[in-house]
Structure formats: structure tokens, C-alpha cells
XYZ file of C-alpha atoms in Angstrom:
752
model
C 59.346 52.562 -2.128
C 56.323 54.818 -2.121
C 54.681 55.153 1.289
C 51.211 54.237 -0.053
C 52.609 51.022 -1.520
C 54.198 50.119 1.814
C 50.930 50.708 3.661
C 49.014 48.640 1.133
C 51.429 45.712 1.458
C 51.222 45.978 5.243
C 47.415 45.850 5.161
C 47.494 42.823 2.858
C 49.990 41.055 5.110
C 47.837 41.697 8.190
C 44.746 40.434 6.359
C 46.570 37.269 5.315
C 47.754 36.647 8.886
C 44.228 37.179 10.213
C 42.785 34.743 7.667
C 45.377 32.108 8.560
C 44.628 32.524 12.250
C 40.910 32.058 11.566
C 41.590 28.898 9.584
C 43.838 27.495 12.331
C 41.325 28.344 15.032
C 38.415 26.730 13.185
C 40.308 23.738 11.792
C 38.738 20.522 13.086
C 35.854 22.360 14.709
C 32.532 20.693 13.927
C 29.878 22.876 12.346
C 27.191 24.063 14.703
C 24.084 21.952 15.133
C 21.070 23.120 13.166
C 18.628 25.089 15.284
C 14.951 24.339 14.832
C 12.697 27.303 14.239
C 9.332 27.526 15.988
C 6.534 26.391 13.704
C 4.444 29.119 12.183
C 1.290 26.969 12.362
C -0.270 25.623 15.520
C -2.391 22.481 15.407
C -5.886 23.442 16.529
C -7.319 19.945 16.061
C -8.025 19.678 19.816
C -8.185 15.891 19.684
C -11.056 15.668 17.195
C -9.034 13.424 14.885
C -8.937 10.783 17.616
C -12.373 9.724 16.405
C -10.415 7.890 13.642
C -7.464 6.744 15.781
C -6.234 3.174 15.924
C -6.797 1.265 19.130
C -4.211 1.665 21.842
C -2.632 -1.444 23.397
C -4.578 -0.699 26.594
C -7.872 -0.631 24.672
C -7.006 -3.937 22.990
C -6.398 -5.512 26.400
C -9.793 -4.313 27.612
C -11.583 -5.688 24.539
C -9.970 -9.112 24.898
C -10.732 -9.187 28.623
C -14.345 -8.228 27.974
C -14.842 -10.908 25.320
C -13.261 -13.561 27.502
C -15.684 -12.756 30.282
C -18.921 -12.053 28.439
C -19.407 -14.525 25.574
C -20.049 -17.581 27.706
C -17.565 -19.746 25.800
C -13.947 -20.644 26.347
C -11.594 -18.662 24.115
C -8.215 -20.194 23.330
C -5.333 -17.875 22.454
C -5.278 -17.733 18.649
C -1.512 -18.251 18.644
C -2.036 -21.854 19.804
C -5.635 -22.595 18.796
C -6.619 -25.726 16.919
C -9.187 -25.395 14.121
C -11.720 -26.938 16.531
C -11.238 -24.156 19.122
C -12.884 -20.793 19.674
C -10.524 -17.838 19.450
C -10.197 -14.117 18.759
C -8.699 -13.733 15.282
C -8.297 -9.943 15.315
C -9.351 -6.719 16.994
C -9.382 -3.354 15.221
C -11.018 0.025 15.628
C -14.618 0.337 14.478
C -14.711 3.679 12.675
C -18.074 5.366 13.379
C -20.584 6.055 10.628
C -19.730 9.073 8.502
C -22.912 10.930 9.451
C -22.072 10.579 13.146
C -18.509 11.751 12.605
C -19.532 14.793 10.559
C -22.114 15.809 13.161
C -19.282 15.736 15.667
C -16.645 17.435 13.503
C -18.807 20.002 11.730
C -22.062 20.314 13.626
C -20.978 20.487 17.226
C -22.572 17.122 17.973
C -21.506 14.622 20.597
C -18.339 12.596 20.088
C -19.359 9.161 18.750
C -18.747 6.298 21.183
C -15.372 4.663 20.684
C -15.770 1.040 19.642
C -13.752 -1.948 18.463
C -14.489 -4.593 15.837
C -13.555 -8.104 16.937
C -13.428 -11.094 14.556
C -13.926 -14.421 16.311
C -13.554 -17.970 15.043
C -16.031 -20.373 16.650
C -14.696 -23.832 15.824
C -15.954 -25.476 18.993
C -19.658 -25.228 18.165
C -22.227 -27.478 16.502
C -22.298 -24.977 13.629
C -18.738 -23.602 13.352
C -18.697 -20.059 12.000
C -16.959 -16.696 11.971
C -18.678 -13.940 13.940
C -17.936 -10.230 14.090
C -18.737 -8.206 17.203
C -18.709 -4.478 17.803
C -17.495 -3.927 21.373
C -17.814 -0.674 23.297
C -17.662 1.855 24.653
C -13.932 2.136 25.068
C -11.860 2.315 27.164
C -14.249 0.352 29.453
C -16.413 -2.009 27.376
C -19.920 -2.667 28.615
C -21.679 -4.092 25.537
C -21.178 -6.122 22.410
C -23.398 -6.658 19.409
C -23.197 -9.238 16.650
C -22.967 -7.365 13.328
C -22.255 -10.351 11.079
C -25.738 -10.769 9.628
C -26.130 -6.983 9.264
C -22.875 -6.747 7.292
C -22.987 -9.928 5.229
C -26.626 -11.027 5.135
C -25.937 -14.175 7.146
C -23.392 -16.048 9.193
C -19.922 -16.457 7.710
C -19.232 -20.178 7.120
C -16.209 -21.452 9.000
C -14.342 -22.632 5.898
C -14.084 -19.001 4.729
C -11.965 -17.951 7.702
C -8.535 -16.497 6.875
C -5.770 -18.902 7.792
C -4.191 -18.249 11.174
C -0.422 -18.312 11.599
C -0.818 -21.301 13.904
C -2.670 -23.263 11.192
C 0.315 -22.791 8.867
C 2.547 -24.124 11.654
C 0.214 -27.082 12.141
C 0.284 -27.871 8.420
C 4.081 -27.596 8.354
C 4.219 -29.961 11.315
C 1.889 -32.369 9.497
C 4.221 -32.430 6.490
C 7.303 -32.919 8.620
C 5.945 -35.614 10.930
C 3.360 -37.415 8.795
C 4.075 -36.861 5.107
C 7.817 -36.618 4.425
C 8.673 -39.750 6.457
C 6.595 -41.826 4.013
C 9.211 -41.197 1.285
C 12.517 -41.606 3.155
C 14.760 -42.467 0.216
C 13.448 -39.713 -2.030
C 13.536 -37.071 0.688
C 17.062 -37.977 1.784
C 18.736 -38.687 -1.542
C 16.962 -36.203 -3.857
C 15.810 -33.437 -1.521
C 18.708 -33.889 0.942
C 16.090 -33.176 3.602
C 17.351 -33.033 7.176
C 14.179 -31.896 8.922
C 14.849 -28.197 8.484
C 16.335 -27.741 5.010
C 13.048 -27.025 3.196
C 10.800 -23.965 3.325
C 7.299 -23.690 1.892
C 4.918 -21.216 0.316
C 1.230 -21.979 0.070
C -1.085 -21.274 -2.820
C -4.487 -19.666 -2.406
C -7.408 -20.002 -2.881
C -7.592 -23.459 -1.449
C -9.472 -25.758 -3.801
C -12.064 -25.489 -6.555
C -15.431 -25.016 -4.840
C -17.084 -23.623 -1.726
C -16.233 -25.674 1.332
C -12.798 -26.733 0.073
C -9.779 -26.120 2.268
C -7.126 -27.868 0.204
C -3.752 -26.157 -0.146
C -0.751 -26.666 -2.405
C 2.563 -26.425 -0.554
C 5.424 -25.406 -2.847
C 8.815 -26.487 -1.456
C 12.025 -24.461 -1.645
C 15.513 -24.697 -0.203
C 15.454 -23.095 3.222
C 18.039 -20.407 2.535
C 18.040 -16.615 2.451
C 15.714 -15.542 -0.367
C 14.229 -19.031 -0.568
C 11.456 -17.777 -2.876
C 13.733 -18.265 -5.915
C 15.093 -21.666 -4.864
C 12.349 -24.151 -5.869
C 13.222 -27.837 -5.611
C 10.451 -29.205 -7.867
C 8.347 -30.813 -5.106
C 4.793 -29.662 -4.321
C 2.282 -31.308 -1.966
C -1.501 -30.832 -1.888
C -2.838 -31.017 1.685
C -6.515 -31.401 2.565
C -6.901 -29.611 5.902
C -10.637 -29.076 5.748
C -11.297 -31.243 8.799
C -11.301 -29.497 12.175
C -9.604 -32.633 13.502
C -5.911 -32.330 12.601
C -5.484 -36.109 12.795
C -7.775 -36.420 9.768
C -5.718 -34.188 7.501
C -4.463 -35.950 4.393
C -2.388 -35.609 1.237
C -4.494 -35.414 -1.921
C -1.763 -35.182 -4.541
C 2.004 -34.801 -4.981
C 3.824 -33.100 -7.844
C 7.488 -33.554 -8.714
C 9.330 -32.296 -11.800
C 6.301 -32.254 -14.084
C 4.659 -35.473 -12.859
C 1.710 -36.018 -10.493
C 1.478 -38.777 -7.883
C -1.301 -39.962 -5.594
C 0.807 -39.336 -2.487
C 4.382 -39.460 -1.198
C 4.222 -43.255 -0.911
C 3.631 -43.562 -4.660
C 6.414 -41.047 -5.353
C 8.780 -43.042 -3.144
C 7.905 -46.280 -4.909
C 8.463 -44.741 -8.348
C 11.799 -43.308 -7.219
C 13.064 -46.547 -5.727
C 12.094 -48.389 -8.901
C 13.859 -45.808 -11.061
C 10.661 -44.700 -12.811
C 10.961 -40.959 -12.291
C 13.109 -38.309 -13.879
C 15.237 -36.833 -11.113
C 16.423 -33.241 -11.479
C 18.633 -32.710 -8.497
C 19.104 -29.099 -7.471
C 22.535 -27.948 -6.382
C 22.434 -27.250 -2.669
C 22.684 -23.527 -1.986
C 24.600 -22.069 0.965
C 22.625 -20.614 3.865
C 23.007 -17.072 2.526
C 21.248 -18.120 -0.678
C 24.170 -17.413 -2.994
C 22.579 -15.572 -5.932
C 19.536 -14.605 -3.812
C 21.600 -13.062 -1.035
C 21.069 -9.355 -0.370
C 24.428 -8.946 1.328
C 26.496 -6.119 -0.209
C 28.827 -7.230 -2.989
C 30.792 -3.984 -3.177
C 32.920 -2.296 -0.513
C 31.683 0.855 1.174
C 32.332 4.048 -0.771
C 31.322 7.692 -0.573
C 28.067 8.192 1.290
C 24.838 8.679 -0.615
C 23.146 12.121 -0.502
C 21.393 12.966 2.736
C 18.356 15.220 2.958
C 17.751 17.227 6.099
C 15.732 20.180 7.392
C 18.165 22.894 8.490
C 15.536 24.677 10.574
C 13.567 21.628 11.650
C 10.463 19.922 10.264
C 7.850 22.155 8.701
C 5.075 19.725 9.581
C 3.639 18.744 12.932
C 2.157 15.492 14.250
C -0.170 15.408 17.206
C -1.604 11.998 18.087
C -2.886 10.801 14.700
C -3.243 14.290 13.201
C -0.806 15.868 10.723
C -0.502 19.528 9.796
C 1.606 20.593 6.812
C 1.322 24.076 5.311
C -2.286 24.278 4.058
C -2.922 20.539 4.556
C -4.293 18.646 7.533
C -5.461 15.045 7.882
C -5.798 12.102 10.252
C -4.129 8.748 9.632
C -4.614 5.161 10.735
C -3.553 1.596 10.012
C -6.211 -1.059 9.419
C -5.134 -4.601 10.324
C -6.534 -5.890 7.037
C -6.159 -3.068 4.516
C -3.238 -1.051 5.846
C -2.634 2.702 5.631
C -5.655 4.992 5.428
C -6.346 8.699 5.781
C -9.401 10.571 7.045
C -10.722 14.123 7.060
C -8.256 15.504 4.526
C -8.487 19.301 4.426
C -6.862 22.145 2.546
C -6.940 25.490 4.335
C -9.485 24.029 6.709
C -11.908 22.928 3.999
C -12.498 19.199 3.631
C -11.410 17.796 0.271
C -11.851 14.100 1.084
C -13.392 12.193 3.956
C -11.461 8.952 3.444
C -8.664 7.681 1.216
C -7.396 4.165 1.757
C -6.153 0.884 0.349
C -8.743 -1.837 -0.181
C -6.931 -4.811 -1.670
C -3.748 -6.030 -3.337
C -4.285 -8.932 -5.734
C -1.787 -11.103 -7.621
C -2.805 -13.677 -10.235
C -0.051 -16.118 -11.224
C 0.598 -18.389 -14.171
C 2.837 -21.484 -14.254
C 2.997 -25.083 -15.406
C 3.394 -26.149 -11.770
C 0.201 -26.603 -9.719
C 1.000 -24.184 -6.895
C 1.877 -21.371 -9.259
C -0.985 -21.851 -11.695
C -3.621 -21.899 -8.943
C -2.414 -18.833 -7.025
C -4.608 -15.745 -6.746
C -3.392 -13.953 -3.635
C -5.748 -11.439 -2.016
C -3.400 -9.808 0.465
C -6.119 -8.186 2.570
C -6.997 -11.667 3.797
C -3.462 -12.115 5.109
C -3.427 -8.597 6.572
C -1.747 -5.700 4.764
C -1.670 -3.731 8.008
C -0.653 -6.725 10.081
C 2.352 -7.261 7.829
C 3.434 -3.626 7.853
C 7.149 -3.944 8.451
C 9.569 -1.874 10.560
C 11.266 0.788 8.451
C 15.002 1.310 8.133
C 16.255 4.869 8.539
C 18.014 6.212 5.488
C 16.767 3.493 3.117
C 13.052 2.913 3.512
C 12.556 6.586 4.373
C 14.909 9.551 4.784
C 17.124 9.241 7.846
C 15.534 12.243 9.555
C 11.908 11.361 8.815
C 9.512 11.057 11.728
C 8.967 7.386 12.566
C 5.876 6.085 14.335
C 5.068 2.708 15.864
C 2.010 0.663 14.916
C 0.120 -1.547 17.375
C -2.111 -4.358 16.209
C -3.882 -7.422 17.573
C -4.184 -10.370 15.207
C -3.671 -14.133 15.494
C -3.050 -13.738 19.237
C -4.736 -12.482 22.425
C -1.795 -10.167 22.966
C -1.229 -7.011 20.936
C 2.038 -6.591 19.098
C 4.061 -3.558 18.166
C 5.687 -2.935 14.818
C 8.414 -0.417 15.587
C 8.888 2.518 13.227
C 6.274 1.083 10.859
C 5.065 4.450 9.591
C 7.156 7.396 8.455
C 6.268 10.980 7.638
C 8.637 13.402 5.966
C 8.845 16.418 3.729
C 10.801 15.705 0.581
C 12.441 18.041 -1.865
C 11.729 16.216 -5.100
C 14.663 17.864 -6.832
C 12.603 19.541 -9.521
C 10.494 22.686 -9.751
C 6.800 22.492 -9.022
C 6.521 25.358 -11.486
C 8.994 27.793 -13.081
C 9.567 30.217 -15.923
C 12.717 31.807 -17.292
C 11.821 34.937 -19.224
C 14.175 36.130 -21.945
C 11.549 38.003 -23.959
C 10.346 41.530 -23.202
C 11.360 41.479 -19.532
C 14.172 39.433 -18.022
C 13.326 37.481 -14.869
C 13.155 34.048 -13.285
C 10.296 32.760 -11.147
C 10.012 29.291 -9.650
C 8.918 27.127 -6.754
C 10.720 24.093 -5.420
C 8.576 20.956 -5.504
C 8.575 20.037 -1.861
C 5.854 17.645 -0.724
C 4.807 15.776 2.407
C 4.963 11.984 2.228
C 3.192 9.492 4.489
C 4.619 5.995 3.973
C 4.284 2.441 5.157
C 5.764 -0.745 3.680
C 3.949 -4.059 3.924
C 5.878 -7.291 3.456
C 3.325 -9.940 2.558
C 5.250 -13.130 1.890
C 7.747 -12.539 -0.899
C 6.565 -9.067 -1.934
C 7.175 -5.695 -0.309
C 4.678 -2.953 -1.150
C 5.751 0.660 -0.560
C 2.557 2.622 0.117
C 2.693 6.425 -0.188
C 0.230 9.242 0.153
C 1.824 12.506 -1.002
C 0.589 16.062 -0.447
C 1.703 18.775 -2.862
C 1.708 22.540 -2.443
C -0.634 23.056 -5.416
C -3.480 21.214 -3.688
C -2.865 17.836 -5.354
C -2.775 14.489 -3.553
C -1.038 11.394 -4.891
C -1.691 7.807 -3.908
C 1.175 5.597 -4.970
C 2.408 2.049 -4.515
C 5.744 0.567 -5.591
C 6.448 -3.153 -5.591
C 9.737 -4.725 -4.608
C 10.876 -7.844 -2.731
C 11.462 -11.279 -4.236
C 9.751 -12.615 -7.320
C 7.778 -15.760 -6.696
C 8.981 -18.689 -8.766
C 8.283 -22.203 -9.961
C 10.525 -25.114 -10.775
C 11.589 -24.899 -14.417
C 10.480 -27.929 -16.417
C 8.809 -28.806 -19.701
C 7.138 -25.855 -21.421
C 7.841 -23.544 -18.500
C 9.050 -20.712 -20.717
C 5.454 -20.173 -21.819
C 4.837 -18.818 -18.309
C 7.881 -16.664 -17.659
C 11.644 -16.417 -17.926
C 14.436 -18.594 -16.646
C 16.211 -16.581 -13.976
C 18.527 -19.263 -12.580
C 19.467 -22.847 -13.243
C 16.166 -24.420 -12.142
C 14.158 -21.282 -11.446
C 11.259 -20.002 -13.532
C 10.221 -16.431 -12.765
C 6.478 -16.786 -13.267
C 4.184 -14.324 -15.014
C 1.755 -12.547 -12.704
C -0.358 -9.465 -12.354
C -0.449 -6.909 -9.553
C -3.773 -5.171 -9.011
C -4.438 -2.620 -6.280
C -7.817 -1.200 -5.321
C -8.312 2.097 -3.482
C -11.326 3.746 -1.916
C -11.456 7.537 -2.410
C -14.354 9.296 -0.704
C -14.034 12.825 -2.051
C -16.134 15.639 -0.583
C -15.435 18.499 -2.986
C -16.949 21.709 -1.676
C -19.285 19.625 0.487
C -20.663 16.091 0.494
C -22.899 16.417 -2.567
C -20.993 15.999 -5.803
C -21.588 15.007 -9.415
C -19.322 13.281 -11.903
C -18.199 15.271 -14.933
C -15.998 14.193 -17.821
C -14.122 16.174 -20.429
C -12.164 15.071 -23.444
C -11.130 16.385 -26.819
C -12.255 15.776 -30.364
C -11.242 17.257 -33.701
C -13.715 18.910 -35.992
C -12.913 19.786 -39.594
C -14.002 23.379 -40.244
C -13.449 25.981 -42.929
C -10.735 28.438 -42.106
C -12.639 31.613 -41.036
C -10.149 33.939 -42.716
C -9.542 31.785 -45.769
C -12.750 29.950 -46.625
C -11.185 27.865 -49.402
C -9.060 26.096 -46.773
C -9.940 23.856 -43.846
C -8.461 23.341 -40.433
C -8.750 20.515 -37.896
C -9.857 22.339 -34.766
C -9.788 20.553 -31.384
C -12.714 21.272 -29.125
C -13.760 20.272 -25.626
C -16.500 17.689 -25.137
C -18.129 17.978 -21.713
C -20.525 15.484 -20.177
C -22.154 14.942 -16.808
C -22.651 11.257 -15.995
C -26.010 10.642 -14.386
C -25.903 7.029 -13.215
C -23.523 4.453 -11.752
C -23.528 2.243 -14.836
C -22.175 5.146 -16.914
C -19.448 5.754 -14.314
C -18.068 2.200 -14.318
C -15.057 2.310 -16.652
C -13.800 -1.134 -17.590
C -10.125 -1.986 -17.168
C -7.964 -1.204 -20.212
C -10.934 0.327 -22.058
C -10.974 3.948 -23.279
C -11.904 6.412 -20.568
C -12.340 10.203 -20.733
C -9.036 11.881 -19.962
C -10.644 14.240 -17.465
C -12.942 12.697 -14.852
C -13.845 15.011 -11.984
C -15.916 15.138 -8.837
C -17.749 18.450 -9.239
C -19.378 20.587 -6.597
C -22.563 22.531 -7.336
C -20.661 25.566 -6.031
C -18.714 27.560 -8.655
C -15.311 29.148 -8.356
C -14.693 32.819 -9.096
C -14.817 32.138 -12.849
C -18.132 30.340 -12.841
C -16.822 26.782 -13.169
C -17.871 23.988 -10.781
C -15.277 23.542 -8.072
C -13.845 20.119 -8.886
C -11.147 17.559 -8.209
C -9.879 15.492 -11.106
C -8.960 11.793 -10.821
C -5.881 10.957 -12.885
C -4.793 7.311 -12.935
C -1.294 5.909 -13.546
C -1.536 2.212 -14.372
C -0.097 -0.459 -16.674
C -2.477 -3.218 -15.650
C -2.446 -6.695 -17.084
C -5.670 -8.427 -18.062
C -8.373 -9.036 -15.478
C -9.471 -12.593 -14.739
C -12.166 -13.525 -17.296
C -15.675 -12.948 -15.979
C -16.448 -16.550 -16.920
C -14.152 -17.711 -14.116
C -16.109 -19.136 -11.164
C -14.031 -17.016 -8.775
C -14.090 -13.723 -10.686
C -16.970 -12.197 -8.732
C -14.823 -12.246 -5.597
C -12.425 -9.789 -7.255
C -14.930 -8.011 -9.481
C -13.548 -4.625 -8.420
C -10.702 -5.508 -10.784
C -13.035 -5.268 -13.777
C -12.904 -1.500 -13.518
C -10.116 1.034 -13.669
C -12.583 3.450 -12.070
C -16.075 2.982 -10.722
C -18.020 5.743 -9.007
C -20.922 4.783 -6.758
C -23.162 6.429 -4.239
C -21.634 6.217 -0.808
C -23.422 3.804 1.509
C -22.552 2.863 5.055
C -23.375 -0.746 4.202
C -20.782 -0.710 1.379
C -17.653 0.288 3.311
C -15.170 -1.909 1.444
C -14.835 -3.306 -2.063
C -13.956 -6.789 -0.864
C -13.805 -9.024 2.212
C -11.125 -10.929 4.055
C -13.368 -13.986 3.581
C -13.224 -13.860 -0.229
C -9.743 -15.421 -0.376
C -10.698 -18.837 0.986
C -14.110 -18.970 -0.693
C -13.953 -16.936 -3.897
C -16.623 -19.160 -5.440
C -19.306 -17.828 -3.053
C -17.845 -14.439 -2.185
C -18.930 -12.698 0.983
C -18.763 -9.282 -0.734
C -19.231 -8.779 -4.483
C -18.168 -5.323 -5.577
C -19.978 -5.579 -8.919
C -23.253 -5.608 -6.991
C -22.502 -2.065 -5.749
C -23.074 -0.840 -9.316
C -26.843 -0.870 -9.769
C -27.491 2.200 -11.899
C -28.446 4.533 -9.082
C -28.291 8.248 -9.756
C -24.994 9.961 -8.998
C -26.015 13.574 -9.475
C -25.570 15.748 -6.393
C -24.960 12.752 -4.159
C -22.282 11.674 -1.695
C -20.015 9.705 -4.025
C -17.096 7.304 -3.714
C -14.463 6.581 -6.352
C -13.108 3.021 -6.407
C -9.790 3.159 -8.270
C -7.935 0.097 -9.560
C -4.339 0.253 -10.744
C -1.875 -2.449 -11.629
C 0.944 -3.773 -13.750
C 1.938 -6.982 -15.462
C 5.175 -8.482 -14.162
C 7.170 -11.017 -16.135
C 10.211 -11.668 -13.907
C 13.547 -11.466 -15.693
C 17.243 -11.760 -14.914
C 17.354 -8.288 -13.371
C 14.760 -9.381 -10.782
C 17.571 -11.364 -9.142
C 18.081 -11.049 -6.308
C 15.219 -8.549 -5.928
C 12.578 -6.771 -7.942
C 13.330 -3.025 -7.995
C 10.849 -0.219 -7.478
C 11.956 1.647 -10.633
C 9.229 1.308 -13.250
C 7.034 -0.642 -10.854
C 5.167 2.331 -9.431
C 1.447 2.856 -10.023
C -1.272 4.953 -8.456
C -3.416 8.022 -8.941
C -3.521 11.781 -8.519
C -6.331 13.871 -7.128
C -5.783 17.241 -8.786
C -7.692 20.465 -8.190
C -9.619 21.434 -11.303
C -11.180 24.875 -10.984
C -11.439 24.123 -7.276
C -9.427 27.257 -6.537
C -9.460 30.636 -8.246
C -5.721 30.312 -8.930
C -2.870 27.975 -8.076
C -2.770 27.877 -4.258
C 0.999 27.401 -4.310
C 1.328 31.138 -4.984
C 1.044 31.448 -1.200
C 4.037 29.200 -0.618
C 6.936 30.812 1.261
C 9.294 28.760 -0.925
C 8.714 30.886 -4.046
C 11.764 32.366 -5.761
C 11.717 35.422 -8.024
C 14.414 37.777 -9.261
C 14.876 40.007 -12.271
C 17.835 41.223 -14.263
C 17.681 44.480 -12.370
C 18.278 42.871 -8.975
C 21.393 41.670 -7.226
C 20.651 37.936 -7.226
C 23.382 37.387 -4.650
C 21.595 39.566 -2.099
C 19.681 37.656 0.544
C 16.902 40.244 0.611
C 16.215 39.945 -3.101
C 16.661 36.193 -3.504
C 15.974 33.634 -0.751
C 18.387 31.181 -2.402
C 21.198 33.594 -1.543
C 20.272 33.114 2.123
C 21.044 29.401 2.008
C 24.819 29.416 2.686
C 24.592 31.062 6.119
C 21.223 29.458 6.950
C 22.373 25.874 6.393
C 25.964 26.186 7.605
C 25.101 23.649 10.278
C 25.116 19.924 10.746
C 21.875 17.999 11.252
C 21.510 16.068 14.479
C 21.354 12.428 13.409
C 19.910 10.086 16.029
C 21.917 6.869 16.523
C 20.861 4.108 14.154
C 18.731 1.466 15.783
C 16.559 -1.275 14.315
C 14.036 -3.250 16.306
C 12.459 -5.052 13.384
C 13.532 -8.515 14.476
C 11.947 -8.228 17.902
C 8.443 -9.476 18.758
C 8.330 -11.857 15.773
């Protein structure tokens, strides 16, 4: 054999042996743990964002202690208060006036005093009422001032107060001890009631006119997912008296028939004069409504991780991500909100936040047909639920706790109730493959920062997102999931929905969400500009005997609020922008465009006596001058007295000029939901997402994402497999590590 051949075979043999040794040595060895890189950006906020921060538990304690010692009345803990008691209903941060905050943030002024807003129920007074106090300065309160008349033009009548958790318990106790025992045969033989086998949902608003506090209780089997297990029994309770012993039943409904009370229902049942539709008793897990897995475990779902650590930073309530920075908070009533949103240090918006979530139901059962839920009254922030790693948010997201004080003198903690994460959306933000003239590829991964909370208000779960993109766009988004609310199927029920189980009618309803967006585009003073297209028939310039339909741009500046109030489901210009008087490099006003994604159902007719309480829903977009005395589009008191609403949004629109003013956009989005078989056991988020985009429109001189370090470019003349030429080629060695996954823990069932 030739010597060169022998040497070659020897070299190959040695290489094979070396490779086998390497495999044997590394077999079973876990990949190295990913090493976090130091962040390129440092947060220079220096605590300024704390001017927007939620109250700490220690501050809540001090506020409660101060109120207990300085109001001159006895305060009962709201968790055990009777309607005739005085109590603290809630305590939240009082965000300072915008002018004060901007003097502090931008003008070197003094930090505004830190204050709290306390809502108190005074039931033990000759004139029972709801009073709101501003308490400060924190952390050591020394003063309080009544702001009720200043905010609402008068005292808030006591019947408007949002219902405390303890009042629901008291009403449930009234049904169990005073009402159900008056129909023993019916409850035992038809309902198979054992004292704990029924659950209830209440309708709202509570009556037909101001002063009413009369609530329909809709009864369900007390099983997992009880919302879709109606039993056909509904009871109308008058709990308007502050004396619980004077509460009474006004009406009873069973299987399509109305009765004066349970005694009359019992008599009719015993005499065989009612049509009984007995519901099959469901097991404790709910059977068809159970969310327990029905398939065995299989291959794990994809997991997203950051091989070199998070590229965002969180300091107190301040977030820094690439060119973005903002402060965040959680209102007890309205939920997630953002402040002082900046791009490359320049403020784009002062405030973006949720205002209200409304559902209007239809049914041929009384509870369903009278329901118009205004979730802010129940507390979107209060019902923010603990998040589950890997499902509600990516496993390696940053999770933050939320503290709140409502319906009790003691603050509570909702563990992991807020998550922040960067997400690779799996598609390019922009790209181009060139196969003409020159051969190259250029693209940018669409990676965005997401801030998320999920509020579970009764049967529905709302997934609230604010998303920050590398091109300077912001998205506000909400997705609805949870259980569909239902009625007992009887008579002409199919006019109001679909049958989704044997006795269950999934009832038609609307979802409507209102947002406040206080944009400051290139400064506080903005104007509203619209653009849209039209076709004009013109003669062809190079062939005059022919014509061509030429699209052109129609521009308009809206001068007054009435022009800027766009009715729901009516035509609206496709481009609506907040414009700065300052131009960009190309001479156009620096602007941000509002782009709405909505599939809203019909708004409640304006002829309805309660429509003014939700008049924000008339408009898909309304732009008004910003006023400190118009901080919210609705009130927590509108739910229980929609006939004389405490705040009427429609009154904000009074034809004031909106040219070069500090403006606010009030955005309404929604969708119509007709529950169907696939809503069992749960409504899915797919297709049930709505919201808006805030998109830069000539705000920059070019797409700001050109500065992103994530850009990819290579040409036909380059070695695309070389790390220096193509960052994607650097991925194999860079991510040859395993993420550190913290142990799974869930504290969501604590502190309930």
C-alpha cells in the first residue's frame, strides 16, 4: 500500500477515535447555563417615576390609621360592615395634577406631595352618603380634604355605592336562611338543594330608577364552571334598606314563569301547577365545564427564553426597553395604566390606561335580559388575578406583585399579577429579499416588549396588554376568555343565543372597552388631522381621449370637539393623527396616528334611560381638550345608578376648540359575542382580541428601527455562514446553553 494512503487512513482513524472520545466524555452532560450579559442601557430615571407609583402596603396602613383617628366617627372594617355602618371602601394613589407632575419632571420643580384617595361609605349618618377624601402627605398623613363636591358637583347618594363583597355574602345568607326555607318541597325535590349545592350570579344595574337597589339572583349548580349550569330559578331581592332584617323578595322566576315569592312558587309546585324541568345533577368537577386536561401529557410546547438575559430593565415602577421608557401602575378600579411614555427620552404620551369594560346581555330570563355590567364598579384592578408561568405569560417573564386595599381595612397582595417580557413574535418587523439588480436579504425580527395583566371579573377573564414595538408604535390590546355567561333554556330562548348544553343557553352580549390616551406628540399642544382617499376621474395626460380614476389624498384639520366625535360603527377617516406644530425633516407635522381594531356590536339606544351612564360607548373615537376635572370617562357610581349618572362622558364634548391644545383621545373598542358550542368549556382568545395602535406618522425622519441591533443583512457576495457577516450565524454557539428555569410556584389561592 502506498505510504501516503497509509498515513491518510491513520489520520482518519485518529480523528474518529478523538470524536468518539469527545462524545463519550460529553454524553449526559447538561448544557451550560446561559450567562446574562450586562445591559447596554442604564436606567437614569432616579426615582422620578415614583410620582405615579401605586401605594405601598405601609402607606395603606398609614392612611387607614389616619382616617380611623381623624374623622370623628367609628369606622367598621369593610369586610364585616353592615349597610348601616361607616367603612373605608377603598384606598388608592391620588395621581397629582399633570401640570404639577410636568413641572417636576421637565421643569426642575418640587416633587408633588404624595397623596392617597380614600372612598368611604357613611351608612351610619342621618344622610347616608359616599365621600371621597384626599389624604396626605405620605408616608405620614397630616391632612385630609373632602373632594366629593369638587369632583361630582355634590354628595354621592348612598344607593349609588358599589356593592361590597360583604353585602353579597349578606344577600346570600338572606336567601339561604330566609328565602329558600319558604319553599321546602320545591327546593328539595326539584333543586335538590342541600344548603350548599347552589351558586349565584347577580345582575346589574339593580332596578329601574334612581334609588333602587333591587337585584336579580340567577341560580346555578355549585360545581366547577358553574356559570354554564343554570337551574332555571331566579330570585329578585330588594336590599335597598340599610336594615338587613327588612330585606324582601320582590319576584321569583322559574322556567319561564313569574311568581310573587317563593311561597307562591311552593304552593304552585305542591298543587302540580308548574312545569318542572329538572336538571341532571352535575358532578363537582362540572363534567362538560371542567377545565381538567382530557388528554395525556405529550411533547412539551415551545419555550421562549433570552440566552443572554433580559434586554429590558425594571426599577421600581419604571421600565426601560431599547428606546422606550415608561412608568406603570394598577388602579383599583380601572386596572393597568401607563404614564410618561417616552421614545429616546422624548415624551410621546403622558397617560394610557383602561377606563371601563362594559357587557350588555340579552335573554328571555330576567337576570340575563337586565344585565349591563360595568366592570370598573366591581374593580378591574382589584380583580387582577395571579398569573401562571408558562401559560398566562412566558415562563421566564418578569412577574410583579400588586398590592391593593378594597373592601377591607387590610391591604391584600395579588402575587405575580403583572408580567413584563420581550417576545419574538415569530415574524419580521420588516424585510426584503432582492432578486433584481442586486442580490441581498435585509430584515429585522419583530421583537416587542409586552406589559400584561389579566383581570378575572366574575365569569370573564380579560387579558390586558400594552406592547412596545421597535418602530416606535404602541399597541393597546385586550383579549377575552373565561366562561360564557348563560341562562336557562326555555321558550323562545334561541332568539337570544345558542344552545350549548342540555338546558344551557349561551346568551348574546356585547363587550365594549374604553381607553384614555393622553398623547403629547412633540409637546403638549397638538391638533387633530385626518387623511383619507378619494378617486377623481381625470383625462389621461398622455392620451387625452382616455380617462383614468386617480386616487388622491384628502387632508383635513378638525377644529372642534364635535367634529372629532366619531360615532360607533359610522364611517371614520382611515388616518386620524395627533399632530404637533413642529415639522419633521421633510416638512410634515410630527404626528402619531390612532388605528383602531374593533368589531363592536350595537351601542345601547340613546333613548334608553340608562344610556347616558355609558355614553362613551356612542363613539369609536372622541377627542377632547384635556381637563383635570375630566380625568375619567365614567364613574364607579354609574353601575348602581345609571339613570342619574355621576359622570356623563357625552357632556365632555361641548364643541371647544381642539387646535394647538392639550388633547385626549377616548377610544372605544368591542365585539359582539354569541356563545356557541366551541365556547364550552371556555371562550378562547383567538378572534376575540380588540384594541388600537398608536403609530408614528412623520414623527421621525425615517423608521427608528434602523437603529435596532437585531437587523440582519447579507448579500450574495458574502459568506452567510460567517458570524461576522451574518448575526444569525452566531446563534448556534451563542445559545448553546440551557435557560435557568425557576421552580414553578403558584400562590394564587392564598389571601382569598
